[in-house]
mmCIF file of C-alpha atoms in Angstrom:
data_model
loop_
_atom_site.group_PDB
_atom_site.id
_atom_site.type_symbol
_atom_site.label_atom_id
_atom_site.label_comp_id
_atom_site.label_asym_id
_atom_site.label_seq_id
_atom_site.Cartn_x
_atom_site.Cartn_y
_atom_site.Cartn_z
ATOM 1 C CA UNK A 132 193.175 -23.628 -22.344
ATOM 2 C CA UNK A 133 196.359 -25.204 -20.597
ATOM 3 C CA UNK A 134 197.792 -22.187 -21.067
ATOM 4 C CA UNK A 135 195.411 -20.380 -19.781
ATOM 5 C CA UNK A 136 194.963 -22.109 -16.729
ATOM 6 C CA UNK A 137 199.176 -22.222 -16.509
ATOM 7 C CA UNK A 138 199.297 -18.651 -16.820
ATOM 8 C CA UNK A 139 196.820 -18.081 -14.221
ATOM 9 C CA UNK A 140 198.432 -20.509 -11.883
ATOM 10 C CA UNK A 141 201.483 -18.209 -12.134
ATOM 11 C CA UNK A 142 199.676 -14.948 -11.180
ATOM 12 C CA UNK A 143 197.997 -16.505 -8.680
ATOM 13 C CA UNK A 144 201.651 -17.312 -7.133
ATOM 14 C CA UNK A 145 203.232 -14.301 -7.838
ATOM 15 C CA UNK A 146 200.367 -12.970 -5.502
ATOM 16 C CA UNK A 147 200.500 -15.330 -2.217
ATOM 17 C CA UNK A 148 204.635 -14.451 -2.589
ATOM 18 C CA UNK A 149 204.122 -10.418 -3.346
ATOM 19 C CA UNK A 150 202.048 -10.690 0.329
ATOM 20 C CA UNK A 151 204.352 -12.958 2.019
ATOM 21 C CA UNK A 152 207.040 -10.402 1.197
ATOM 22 C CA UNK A 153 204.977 -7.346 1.851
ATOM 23 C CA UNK A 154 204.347 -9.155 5.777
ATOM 24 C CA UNK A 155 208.076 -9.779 6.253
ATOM 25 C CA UNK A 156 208.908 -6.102 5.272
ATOM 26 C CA UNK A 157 206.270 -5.046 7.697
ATOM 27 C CA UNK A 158 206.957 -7.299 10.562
ATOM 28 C CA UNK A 159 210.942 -7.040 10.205
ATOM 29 C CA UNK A 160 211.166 -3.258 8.684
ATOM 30 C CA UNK A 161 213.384 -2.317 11.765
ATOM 31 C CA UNK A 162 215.985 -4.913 11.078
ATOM 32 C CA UNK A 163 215.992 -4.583 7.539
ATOM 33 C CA UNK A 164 216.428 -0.811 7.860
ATOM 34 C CA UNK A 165 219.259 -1.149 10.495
ATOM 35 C CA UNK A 166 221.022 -4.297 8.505
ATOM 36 C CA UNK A 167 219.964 -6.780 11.575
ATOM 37 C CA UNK A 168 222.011 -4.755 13.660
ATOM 38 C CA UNK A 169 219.512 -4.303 16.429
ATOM 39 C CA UNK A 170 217.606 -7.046 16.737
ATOM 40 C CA UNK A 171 213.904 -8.196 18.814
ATOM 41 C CA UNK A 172 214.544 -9.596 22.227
ATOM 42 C CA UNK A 173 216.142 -8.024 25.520
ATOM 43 C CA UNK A 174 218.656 -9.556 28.169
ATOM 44 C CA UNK A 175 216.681 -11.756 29.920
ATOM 45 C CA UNK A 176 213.977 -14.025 28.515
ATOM 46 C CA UNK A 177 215.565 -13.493 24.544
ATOM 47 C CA UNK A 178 219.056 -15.198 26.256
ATOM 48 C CA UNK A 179 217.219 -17.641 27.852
ATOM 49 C CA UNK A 180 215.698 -18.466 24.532
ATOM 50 C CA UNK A 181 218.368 -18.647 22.314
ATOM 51 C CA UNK A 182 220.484 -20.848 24.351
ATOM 52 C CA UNK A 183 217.434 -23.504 24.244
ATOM 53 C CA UNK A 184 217.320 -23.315 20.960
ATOM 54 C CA UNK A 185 221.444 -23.366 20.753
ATOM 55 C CA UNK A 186 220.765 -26.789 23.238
ATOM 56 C CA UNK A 187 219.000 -28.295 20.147
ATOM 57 C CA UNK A 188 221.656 -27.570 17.432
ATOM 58 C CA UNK A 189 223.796 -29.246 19.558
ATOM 59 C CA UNK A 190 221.094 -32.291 20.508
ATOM 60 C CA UNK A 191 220.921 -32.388 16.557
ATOM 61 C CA UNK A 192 224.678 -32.129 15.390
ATOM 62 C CA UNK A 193 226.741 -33.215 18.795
ATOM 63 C CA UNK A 194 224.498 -36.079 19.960
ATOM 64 C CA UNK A 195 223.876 -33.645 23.269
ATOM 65 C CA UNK A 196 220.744 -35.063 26.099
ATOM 66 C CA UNK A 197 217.995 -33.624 24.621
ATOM 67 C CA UNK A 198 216.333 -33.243 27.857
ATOM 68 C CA UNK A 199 219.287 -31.272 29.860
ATOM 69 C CA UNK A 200 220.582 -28.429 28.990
ATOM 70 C CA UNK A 201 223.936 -27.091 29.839
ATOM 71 C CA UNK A 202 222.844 -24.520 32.150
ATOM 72 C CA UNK A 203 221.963 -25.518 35.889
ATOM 73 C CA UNK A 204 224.346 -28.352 35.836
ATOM 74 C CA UNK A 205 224.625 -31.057 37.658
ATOM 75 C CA UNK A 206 220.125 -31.051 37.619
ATOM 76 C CA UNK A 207 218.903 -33.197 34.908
ATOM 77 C CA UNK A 208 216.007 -32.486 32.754
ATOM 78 C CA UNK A 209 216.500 -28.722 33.002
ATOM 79 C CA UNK A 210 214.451 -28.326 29.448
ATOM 80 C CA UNK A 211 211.166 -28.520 31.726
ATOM 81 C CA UNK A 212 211.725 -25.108 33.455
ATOM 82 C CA UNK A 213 211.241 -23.496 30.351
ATOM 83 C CA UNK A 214 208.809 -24.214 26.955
ATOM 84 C CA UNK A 215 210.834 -26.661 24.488
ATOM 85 C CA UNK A 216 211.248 -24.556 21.482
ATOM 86 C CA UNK A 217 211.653 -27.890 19.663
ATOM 87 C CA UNK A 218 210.146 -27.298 16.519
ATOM 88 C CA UNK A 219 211.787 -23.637 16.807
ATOM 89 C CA UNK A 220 214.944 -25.751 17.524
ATOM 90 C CA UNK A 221 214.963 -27.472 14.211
ATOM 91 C CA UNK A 222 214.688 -24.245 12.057
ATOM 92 C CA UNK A 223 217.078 -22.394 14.514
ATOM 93 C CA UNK A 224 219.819 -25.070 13.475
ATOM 94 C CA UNK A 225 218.575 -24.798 9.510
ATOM 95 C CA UNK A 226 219.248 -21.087 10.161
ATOM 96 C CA UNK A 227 222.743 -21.379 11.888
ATOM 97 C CA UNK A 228 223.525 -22.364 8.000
ATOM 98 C CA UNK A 229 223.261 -18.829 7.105
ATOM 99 C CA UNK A 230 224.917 -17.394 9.559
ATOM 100 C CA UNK A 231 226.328 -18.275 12.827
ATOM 101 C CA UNK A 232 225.662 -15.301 15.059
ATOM 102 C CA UNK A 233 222.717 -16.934 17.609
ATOM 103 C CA UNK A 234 221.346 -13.637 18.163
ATOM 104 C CA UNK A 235 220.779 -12.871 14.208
ATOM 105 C CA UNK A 236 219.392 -17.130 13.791
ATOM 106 C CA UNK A 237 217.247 -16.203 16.454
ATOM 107 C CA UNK A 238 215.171 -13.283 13.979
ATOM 108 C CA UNK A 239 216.120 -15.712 10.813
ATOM 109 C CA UNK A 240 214.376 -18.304 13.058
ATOM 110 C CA UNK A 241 211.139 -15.593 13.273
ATOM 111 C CA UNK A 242 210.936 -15.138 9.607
ATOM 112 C CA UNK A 243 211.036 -18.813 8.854
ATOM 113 C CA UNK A 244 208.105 -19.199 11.475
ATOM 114 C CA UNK A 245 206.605 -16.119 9.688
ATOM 115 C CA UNK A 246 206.764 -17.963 6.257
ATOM 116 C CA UNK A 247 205.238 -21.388 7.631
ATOM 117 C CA UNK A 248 202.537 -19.626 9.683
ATOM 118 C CA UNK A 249 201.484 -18.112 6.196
ATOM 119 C CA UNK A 250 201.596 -20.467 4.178
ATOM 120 C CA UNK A 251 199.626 -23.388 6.604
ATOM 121 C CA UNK A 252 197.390 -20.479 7.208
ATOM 122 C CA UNK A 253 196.580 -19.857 3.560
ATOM 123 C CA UNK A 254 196.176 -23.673 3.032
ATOM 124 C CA UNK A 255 194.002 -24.161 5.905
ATOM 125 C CA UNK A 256 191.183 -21.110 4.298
ATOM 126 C CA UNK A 257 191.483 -22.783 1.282
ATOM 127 C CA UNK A 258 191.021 -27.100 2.074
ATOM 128 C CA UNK A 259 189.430 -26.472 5.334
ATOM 129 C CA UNK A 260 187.164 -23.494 4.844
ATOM 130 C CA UNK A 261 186.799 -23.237 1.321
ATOM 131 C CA UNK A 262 187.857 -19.758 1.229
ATOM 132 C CA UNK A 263 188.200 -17.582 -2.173
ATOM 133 C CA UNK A 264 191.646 -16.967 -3.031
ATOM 134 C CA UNK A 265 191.596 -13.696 -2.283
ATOM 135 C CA UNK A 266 190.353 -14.204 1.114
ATOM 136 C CA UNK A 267 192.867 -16.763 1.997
ATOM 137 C CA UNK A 268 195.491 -14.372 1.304
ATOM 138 C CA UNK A 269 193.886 -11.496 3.274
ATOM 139 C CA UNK A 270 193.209 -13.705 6.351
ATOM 140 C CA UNK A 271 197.260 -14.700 6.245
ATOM 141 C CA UNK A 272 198.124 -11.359 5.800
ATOM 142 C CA UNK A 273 196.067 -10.089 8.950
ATOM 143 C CA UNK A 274 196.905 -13.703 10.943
ATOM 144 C CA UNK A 275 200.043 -13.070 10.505
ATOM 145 C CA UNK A 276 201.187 -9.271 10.711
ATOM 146 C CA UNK A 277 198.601 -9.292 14.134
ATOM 147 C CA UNK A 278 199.205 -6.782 16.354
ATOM 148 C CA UNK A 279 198.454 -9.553 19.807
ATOM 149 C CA UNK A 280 200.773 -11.705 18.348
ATOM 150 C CA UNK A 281 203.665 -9.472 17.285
ATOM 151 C CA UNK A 282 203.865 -6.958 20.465
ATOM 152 C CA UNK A 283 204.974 -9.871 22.889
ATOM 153 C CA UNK A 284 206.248 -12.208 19.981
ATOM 154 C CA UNK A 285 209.329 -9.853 19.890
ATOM 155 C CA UNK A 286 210.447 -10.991 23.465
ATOM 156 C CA UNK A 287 208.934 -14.210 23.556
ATOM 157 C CA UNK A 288 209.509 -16.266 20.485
ATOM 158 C CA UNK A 289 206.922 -19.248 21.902
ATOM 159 C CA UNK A 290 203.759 -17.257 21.220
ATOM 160 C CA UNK A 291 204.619 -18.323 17.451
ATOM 161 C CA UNK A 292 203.732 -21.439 18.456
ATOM 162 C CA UNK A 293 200.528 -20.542 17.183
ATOM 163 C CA UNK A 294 201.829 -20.324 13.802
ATOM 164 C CA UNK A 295 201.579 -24.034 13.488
ATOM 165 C CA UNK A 296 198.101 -24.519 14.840
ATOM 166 C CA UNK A 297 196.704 -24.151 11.208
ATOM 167 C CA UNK A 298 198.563 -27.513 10.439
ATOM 168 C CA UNK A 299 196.811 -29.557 13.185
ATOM 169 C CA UNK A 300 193.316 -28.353 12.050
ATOM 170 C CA UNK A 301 194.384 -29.618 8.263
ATOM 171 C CA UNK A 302 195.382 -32.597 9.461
ATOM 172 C CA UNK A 303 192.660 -33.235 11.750
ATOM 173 C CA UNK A 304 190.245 -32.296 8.469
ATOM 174 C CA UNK A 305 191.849 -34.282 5.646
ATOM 175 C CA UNK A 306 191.833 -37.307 8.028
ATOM 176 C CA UNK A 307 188.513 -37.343 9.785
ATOM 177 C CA UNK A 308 187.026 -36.732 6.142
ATOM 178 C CA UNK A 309 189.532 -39.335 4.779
ATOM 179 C CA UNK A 310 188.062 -41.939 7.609
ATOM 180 C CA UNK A 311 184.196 -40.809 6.514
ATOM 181 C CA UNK A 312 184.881 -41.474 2.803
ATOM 182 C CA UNK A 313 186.031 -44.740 3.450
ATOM 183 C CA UNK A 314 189.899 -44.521 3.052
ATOM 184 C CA UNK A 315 190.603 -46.051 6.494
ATOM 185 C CA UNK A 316 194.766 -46.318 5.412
ATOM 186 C CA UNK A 317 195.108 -42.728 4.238
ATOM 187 C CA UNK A 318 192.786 -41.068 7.155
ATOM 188 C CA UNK A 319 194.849 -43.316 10.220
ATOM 189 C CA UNK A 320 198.675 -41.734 8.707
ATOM 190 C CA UNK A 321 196.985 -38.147 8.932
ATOM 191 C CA UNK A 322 195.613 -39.107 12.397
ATOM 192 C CA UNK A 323 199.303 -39.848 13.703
ATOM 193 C CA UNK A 324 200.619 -37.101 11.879
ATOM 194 C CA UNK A 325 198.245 -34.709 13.500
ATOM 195 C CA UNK A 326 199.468 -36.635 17.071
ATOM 196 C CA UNK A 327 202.911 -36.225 16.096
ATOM 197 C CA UNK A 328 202.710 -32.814 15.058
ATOM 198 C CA UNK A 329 200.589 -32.121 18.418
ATOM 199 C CA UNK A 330 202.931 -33.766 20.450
ATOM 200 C CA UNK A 331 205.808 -31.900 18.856
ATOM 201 C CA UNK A 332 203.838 -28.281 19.461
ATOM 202 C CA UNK A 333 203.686 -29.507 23.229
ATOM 203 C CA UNK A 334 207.438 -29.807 23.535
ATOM 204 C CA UNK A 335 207.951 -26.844 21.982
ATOM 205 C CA UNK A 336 205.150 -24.119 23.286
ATOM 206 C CA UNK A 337 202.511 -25.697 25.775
ATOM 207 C CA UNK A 338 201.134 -22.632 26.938
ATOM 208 C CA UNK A 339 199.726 -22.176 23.448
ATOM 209 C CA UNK A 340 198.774 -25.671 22.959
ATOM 210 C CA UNK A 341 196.868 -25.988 26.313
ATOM 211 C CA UNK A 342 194.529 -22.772 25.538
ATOM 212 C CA UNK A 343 194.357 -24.309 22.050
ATOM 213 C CA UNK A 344 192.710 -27.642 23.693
ATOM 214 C CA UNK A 345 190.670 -25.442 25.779
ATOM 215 C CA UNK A 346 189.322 -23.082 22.455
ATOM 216 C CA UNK A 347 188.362 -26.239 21.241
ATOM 217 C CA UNK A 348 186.415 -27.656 24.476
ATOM 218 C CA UNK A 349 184.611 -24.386 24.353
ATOM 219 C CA UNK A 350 183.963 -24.943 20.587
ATOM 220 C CA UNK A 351 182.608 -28.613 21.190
ATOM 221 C CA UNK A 352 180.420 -27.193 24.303
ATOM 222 C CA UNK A 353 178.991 -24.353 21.687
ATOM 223 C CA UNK A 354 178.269 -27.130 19.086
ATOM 224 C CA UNK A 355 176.759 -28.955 22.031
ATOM 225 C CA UNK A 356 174.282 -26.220 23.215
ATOM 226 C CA UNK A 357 173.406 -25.603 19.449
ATOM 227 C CA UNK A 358 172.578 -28.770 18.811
ATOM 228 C CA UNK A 359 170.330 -29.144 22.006
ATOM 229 C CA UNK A 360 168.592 -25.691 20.918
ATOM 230 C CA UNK A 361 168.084 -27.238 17.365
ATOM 231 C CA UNK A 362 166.744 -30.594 18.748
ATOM 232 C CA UNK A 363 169.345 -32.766 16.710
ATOM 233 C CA UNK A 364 171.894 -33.359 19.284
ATOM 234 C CA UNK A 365 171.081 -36.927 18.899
ATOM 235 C CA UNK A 366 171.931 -37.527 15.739
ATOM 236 C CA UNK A 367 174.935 -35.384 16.069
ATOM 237 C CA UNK A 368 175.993 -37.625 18.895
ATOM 238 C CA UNK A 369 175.216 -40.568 17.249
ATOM 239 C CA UNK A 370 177.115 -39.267 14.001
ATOM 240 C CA UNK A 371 180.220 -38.756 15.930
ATOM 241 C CA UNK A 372 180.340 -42.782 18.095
ATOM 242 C CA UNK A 373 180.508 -43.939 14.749
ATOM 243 C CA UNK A 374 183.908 -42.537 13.895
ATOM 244 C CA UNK A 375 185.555 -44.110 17.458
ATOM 245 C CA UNK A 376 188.223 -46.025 15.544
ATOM 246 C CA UNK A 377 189.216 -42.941 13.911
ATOM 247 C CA UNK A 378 188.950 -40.954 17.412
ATOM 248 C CA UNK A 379 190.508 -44.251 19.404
ATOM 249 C CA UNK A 380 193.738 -43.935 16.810
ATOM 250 C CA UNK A 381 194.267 -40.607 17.257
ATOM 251 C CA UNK A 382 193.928 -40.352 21.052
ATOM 252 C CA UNK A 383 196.067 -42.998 21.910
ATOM 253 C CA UNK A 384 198.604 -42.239 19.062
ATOM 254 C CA UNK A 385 198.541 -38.928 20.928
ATOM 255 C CA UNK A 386 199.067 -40.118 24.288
ATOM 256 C CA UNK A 387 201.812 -42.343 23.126
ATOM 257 C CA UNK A 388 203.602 -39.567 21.849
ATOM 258 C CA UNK A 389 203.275 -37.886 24.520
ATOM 259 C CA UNK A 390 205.687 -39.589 26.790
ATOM 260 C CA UNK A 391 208.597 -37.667 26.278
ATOM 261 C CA UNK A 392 207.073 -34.502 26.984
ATOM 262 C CA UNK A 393 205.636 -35.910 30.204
ATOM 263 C CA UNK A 394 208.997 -37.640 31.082
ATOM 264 C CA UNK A 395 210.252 -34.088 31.542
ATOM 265 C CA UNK A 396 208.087 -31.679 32.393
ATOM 266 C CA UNK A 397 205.858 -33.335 35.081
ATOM 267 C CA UNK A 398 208.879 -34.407 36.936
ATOM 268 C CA UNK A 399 209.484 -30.202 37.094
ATOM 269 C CA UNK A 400 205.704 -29.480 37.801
ATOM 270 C CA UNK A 401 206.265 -31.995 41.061
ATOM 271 C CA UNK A 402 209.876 -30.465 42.106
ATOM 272 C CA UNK A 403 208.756 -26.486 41.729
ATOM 273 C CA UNK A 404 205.030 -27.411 42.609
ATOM 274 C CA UNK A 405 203.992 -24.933 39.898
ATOM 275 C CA UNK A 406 202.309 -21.234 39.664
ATOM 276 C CA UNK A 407 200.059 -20.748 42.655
ATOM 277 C CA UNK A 408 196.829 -18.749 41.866
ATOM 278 C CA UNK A 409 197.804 -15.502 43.233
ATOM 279 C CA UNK A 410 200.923 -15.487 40.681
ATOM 280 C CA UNK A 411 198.370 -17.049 37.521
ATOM 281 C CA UNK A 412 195.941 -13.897 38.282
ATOM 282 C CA UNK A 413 198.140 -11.289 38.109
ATOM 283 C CA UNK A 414 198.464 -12.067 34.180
ATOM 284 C CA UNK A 415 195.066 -12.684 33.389
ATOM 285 C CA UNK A 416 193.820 -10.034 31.243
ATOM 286 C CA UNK A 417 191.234 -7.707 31.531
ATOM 287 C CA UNK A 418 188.215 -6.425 29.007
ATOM 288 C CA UNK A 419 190.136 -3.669 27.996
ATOM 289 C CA UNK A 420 193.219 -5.243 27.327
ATOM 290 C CA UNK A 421 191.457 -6.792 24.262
ATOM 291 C CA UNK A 422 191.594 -3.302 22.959
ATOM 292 C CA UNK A 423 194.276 -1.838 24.411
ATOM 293 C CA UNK A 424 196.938 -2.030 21.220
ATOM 294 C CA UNK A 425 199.617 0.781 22.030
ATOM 295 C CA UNK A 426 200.135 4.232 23.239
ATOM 296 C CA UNK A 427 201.029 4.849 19.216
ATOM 297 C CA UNK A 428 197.107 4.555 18.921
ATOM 298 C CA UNK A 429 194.847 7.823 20.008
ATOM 299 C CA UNK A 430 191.345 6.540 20.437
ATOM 300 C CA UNK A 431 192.776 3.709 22.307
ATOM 301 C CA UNK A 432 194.416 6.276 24.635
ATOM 302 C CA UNK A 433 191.184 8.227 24.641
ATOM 303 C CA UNK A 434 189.139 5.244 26.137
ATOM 304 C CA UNK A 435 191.734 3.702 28.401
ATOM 305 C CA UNK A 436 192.191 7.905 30.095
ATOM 306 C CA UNK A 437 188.362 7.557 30.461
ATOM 307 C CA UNK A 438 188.726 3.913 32.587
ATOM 308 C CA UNK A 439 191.568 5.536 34.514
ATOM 309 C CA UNK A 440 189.571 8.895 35.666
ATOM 310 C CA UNK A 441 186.446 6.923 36.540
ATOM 311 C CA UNK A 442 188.882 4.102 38.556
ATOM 312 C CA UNK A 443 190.329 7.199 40.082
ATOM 313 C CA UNK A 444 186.718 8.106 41.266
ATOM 314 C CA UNK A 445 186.254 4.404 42.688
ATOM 315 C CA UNK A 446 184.058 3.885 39.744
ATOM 316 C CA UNK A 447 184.984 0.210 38.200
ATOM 317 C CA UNK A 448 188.220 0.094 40.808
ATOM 318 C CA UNK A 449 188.986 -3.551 39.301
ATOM 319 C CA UNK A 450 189.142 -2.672 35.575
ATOM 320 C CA UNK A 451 192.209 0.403 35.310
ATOM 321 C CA UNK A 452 195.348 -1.602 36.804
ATOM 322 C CA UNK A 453 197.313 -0.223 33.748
ATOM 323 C CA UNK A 454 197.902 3.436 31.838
ATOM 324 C CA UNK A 455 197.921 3.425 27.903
ATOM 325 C CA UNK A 456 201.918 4.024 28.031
ATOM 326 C CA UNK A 457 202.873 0.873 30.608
ATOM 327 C CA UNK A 458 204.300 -1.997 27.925
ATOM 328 C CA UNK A 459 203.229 -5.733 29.595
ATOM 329 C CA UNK A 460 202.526 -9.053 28.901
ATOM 330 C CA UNK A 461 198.569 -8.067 28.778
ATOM 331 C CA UNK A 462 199.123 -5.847 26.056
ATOM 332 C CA UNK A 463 197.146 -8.111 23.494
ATOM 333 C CA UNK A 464 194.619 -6.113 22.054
ATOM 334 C CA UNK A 465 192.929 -6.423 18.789
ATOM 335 C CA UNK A 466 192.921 -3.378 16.300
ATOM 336 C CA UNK A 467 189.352 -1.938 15.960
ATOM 337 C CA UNK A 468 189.022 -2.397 12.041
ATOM 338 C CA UNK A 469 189.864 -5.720 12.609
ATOM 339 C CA UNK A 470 187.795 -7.075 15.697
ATOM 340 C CA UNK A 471 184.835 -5.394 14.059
ATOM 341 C CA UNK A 472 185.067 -6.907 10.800
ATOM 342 C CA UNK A 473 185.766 -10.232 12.653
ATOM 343 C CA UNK A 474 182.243 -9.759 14.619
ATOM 344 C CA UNK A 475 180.391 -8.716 11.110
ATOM 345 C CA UNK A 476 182.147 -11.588 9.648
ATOM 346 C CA UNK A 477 180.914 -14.254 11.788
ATOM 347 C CA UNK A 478 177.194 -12.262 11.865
ATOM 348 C CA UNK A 479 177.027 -12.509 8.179
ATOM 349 C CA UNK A 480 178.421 -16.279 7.640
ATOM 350 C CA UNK A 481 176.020 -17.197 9.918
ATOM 351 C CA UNK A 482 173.270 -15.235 8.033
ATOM 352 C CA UNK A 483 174.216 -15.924 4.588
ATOM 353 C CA UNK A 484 176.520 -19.171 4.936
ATOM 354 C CA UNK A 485 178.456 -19.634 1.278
ATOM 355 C CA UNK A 486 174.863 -18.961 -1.081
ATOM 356 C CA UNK A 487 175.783 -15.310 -0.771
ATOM 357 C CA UNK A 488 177.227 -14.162 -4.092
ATOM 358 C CA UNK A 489 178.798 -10.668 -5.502
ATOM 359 C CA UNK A 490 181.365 -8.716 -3.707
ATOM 360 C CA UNK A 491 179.805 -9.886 -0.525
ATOM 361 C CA UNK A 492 181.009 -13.456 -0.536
ATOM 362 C CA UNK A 493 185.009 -12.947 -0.290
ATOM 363 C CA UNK A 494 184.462 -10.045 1.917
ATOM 364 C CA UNK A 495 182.403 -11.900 4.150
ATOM 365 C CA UNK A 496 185.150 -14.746 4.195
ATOM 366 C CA UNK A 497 188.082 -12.154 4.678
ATOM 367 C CA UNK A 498 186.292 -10.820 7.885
ATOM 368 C CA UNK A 499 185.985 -14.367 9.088
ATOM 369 C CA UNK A 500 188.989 -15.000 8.601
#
C-alpha cells in the first residue's frame, strides 16, 4: 500500500514538473531558440528596470540606501518614482549567481517568477479551493502562460507581481481558519506573514496590489448584496465581529509594515503631485480591449474591423480609439476559449457547487480556475 501510494506520489510530481516545463518552453521559446541572445524588454522602461533591480543587489551585497538609487543624484528616495521591484530584487541578485550579464538575470529573474507563480498557484487550487489535481495543474498552466499577463509582462516585469497574489490568499486562508479552529498561536504568525508578504508586494508592484485591494472590496460588496438578497446578512455580520482579534492583528501588523513603503513613496506622491485624471483616462481600457488579444488572431481582427467601420460612421465614436495591429498598454484581452469557459465555469459551480460528480467535476473546476 506504501508503495502504492509512494509510487503515485511520484507520478503525480513528474506531472506538476512535465507542465511547469512545458509553460517555460512556451513562455521563453524565443530565447531558448536564439540561446538568450535577444532577450524581452526595449530601451526604455526594460533599462529602467534592471538598474532597480541592479540597486538591490547592491542594497543586499554593498550595504547601498535602499531607498536611493544611484540615478538622479544628489535627490534622495529616488526608488518612489518608480515600483520597488523588491521581491523581484531578491531573485534578480539569486540570479546574478548564474550569470552576471543584467540583461540575461533580468529573463532568469522572469522564469524564477514563472516557477513561483506556478507553484503558489497550484497550492492555492488545492488548500484553498479544494481543486482536483488535475484541475490545479490546468488552472497554473492557463494562470500562468495568460495571454493579458504575458503581452505587457515582456516590457514591464511588475505586472508579475501578480504572480505572488496566490500566496496572500493562502495565507490569509490557513490563518483565518487556523484562528476559527482555535489555534490562536499558529493563525496570528500566518496573519503577519500575510502582512509581511503584503507589505513586501507593495514595495515591489503597487499598481497590482492596489487593484488587488480593490477586487477584493468589490468581492466583499458582492458577498454583501448576496447576503442581503438571502436574508442572512446578519448572521454573516455577526460571524465575522467575532474574529476582530484575528482582523485587529492583521491590520495593524499590516500598517506597521507599511512604514517603509510610505516613508518613500508618499514623500514622491507630494513632490510630483501625481497622475492627473486626464493622463489616468487615457489608459483605462475599453470593452473591447478585454478581447482584443493580437493582430496574430483573425476573428479578433474580424470584430475589432467591424467597431472601426461603424466608429468611422459616428456609430459608437467612443469605443474604436485603436486598430487590431496598434501594440499598447490596453492590449489585455482574454482568449475566447478561455473567457468562455471561465463564464461556464463560474455558471456551473454556482449550479452544481462540489456534489457534481463524473467528468463534470474537474472540468467544472478547471474552467473556474
Amino acid at each position: 500500500m506504501s508503495r502504492f501510494i509512494q509510487r503515485h506520489a511520484l507520478q503525480k510530481l513528474t506531472f506538476l514538473v512535465v507542465a511547469i516545463l512545458t509553460s517555460l518552453v512556451i513562455c521563453y521559446r524565443y530565447q531558448i531558440i536564439n540561446q538568450f541572445s535577444v532577450l524581452f524588454g526595449d530601451d526604455y522602461d526594460t533599462v529602467i528596470e534592471i538598474s532597480i533591480l541592479h540597486h538591490w543587489k547592491n542594497v543586499f551585497f554593498n550595504g547601498e540606501t535602499w531607498s536611493s538609487t544611484q540615478y538622479f543624484f544628489p535627490y534622495l528616495k529616488t526608488l518612489g518614482y518608480n515600483d520597488g521591484y523588491f521581491l523581484f530584487g531578491i531573485l534578480y541578485s539569486i540570479s546574478q549567481s548564474f550569470t552576471k550579464n543584467p540583461f540575461i538575470s533580468n529573463d532568469v529573474t522572469g522564469i524564477f517568477l514563472h516557477v513561483i507563480g506556478f507553484c503558489l498557484f497550484y497550492i492555492m487550487c488545492r488548500t484553498v479551493f479544494r481543486f482536483q489535481f488535475i484541475s490545479s495543474i490546468f488552472g497554473s498552466f492557463i494562470f500562468v502562460t495568460s495571454n493579458n499577463i504575458w503581452i505587457n509582462s515582456a516590457h514591464h516585469i511588475q505586472i508579475l507581481m501578480i504572480y505572488f497574489i496566490p500566496a496572500l490568499i493562502i495565507l490569509f486562508y490557513i490563518s483565518r481558519e487556523n484562528y476559527i479552529s482555535g489555534n490562536r498561536k499558529r493563525s496570528y504568525l500566518y496573519a503577519l506573514c500575510c502582512s509581511a508578504l503584503c507589505a513586501a508586494c507593495f514595495m515591489t508592484g503597487y499598481y497590482i496590489l492596489w487593484f488587488f485591494v480593490f477586487s477584493i472590496c468589490i468581492l466583499l460588496a458582492t458577498i454583501s448584496t448576496i447576503s442581503c438578497i438571502r436574508g442572512n446578512i446578519k448572521s454573516v455580520f455577526n460571524a465575522e465581529i467575532k474574529l476582530y482579534p484575528y482582523y485587529f492583528i492583521l491590520l495593524s501588523s499590516f500598517i506597521t509594515l507599511m512604514v517603509p513603503f510610505l516613508y518613500v513613496y508618499l514623500s514622491k506622491a507630494r513632490e510630483t503631485g501625481m497622475h492627473s485624471w486626464q493622463e489616468t483616462y487615457a489608459y483605462l481600457p475599453h470593452p473591447y480591449d478585454l478581447l482584443h488579444i493580437g493582430h496574430w488572431n483573425g476573428g479578433v481582427i474580424f470584430a475589432i474591423s467591424v467597431l472601426n467601420q461603424l466608429g468611422q460612421w459616428g456609430v459608437g465614436r467612443n469605443l474604436v480609439l485603436r486598430t487590431p495591429y496598434h501594440f499598447s498598454e490596453l492590449l489585455v484581452g482574454f482568449p475566447p476559449v478561455t473567457l468562455t469557459l471561465a463564464f461556464w465555469g463560474a455558471w456551473a459551480g454556482t449550479r452544481y457547487g462540489t456534489a457534481r460528480g463524473g467528468f463534470e467535476k474537474p472540468l467544472i473546476d478547471f474552467s473556474c480556475a
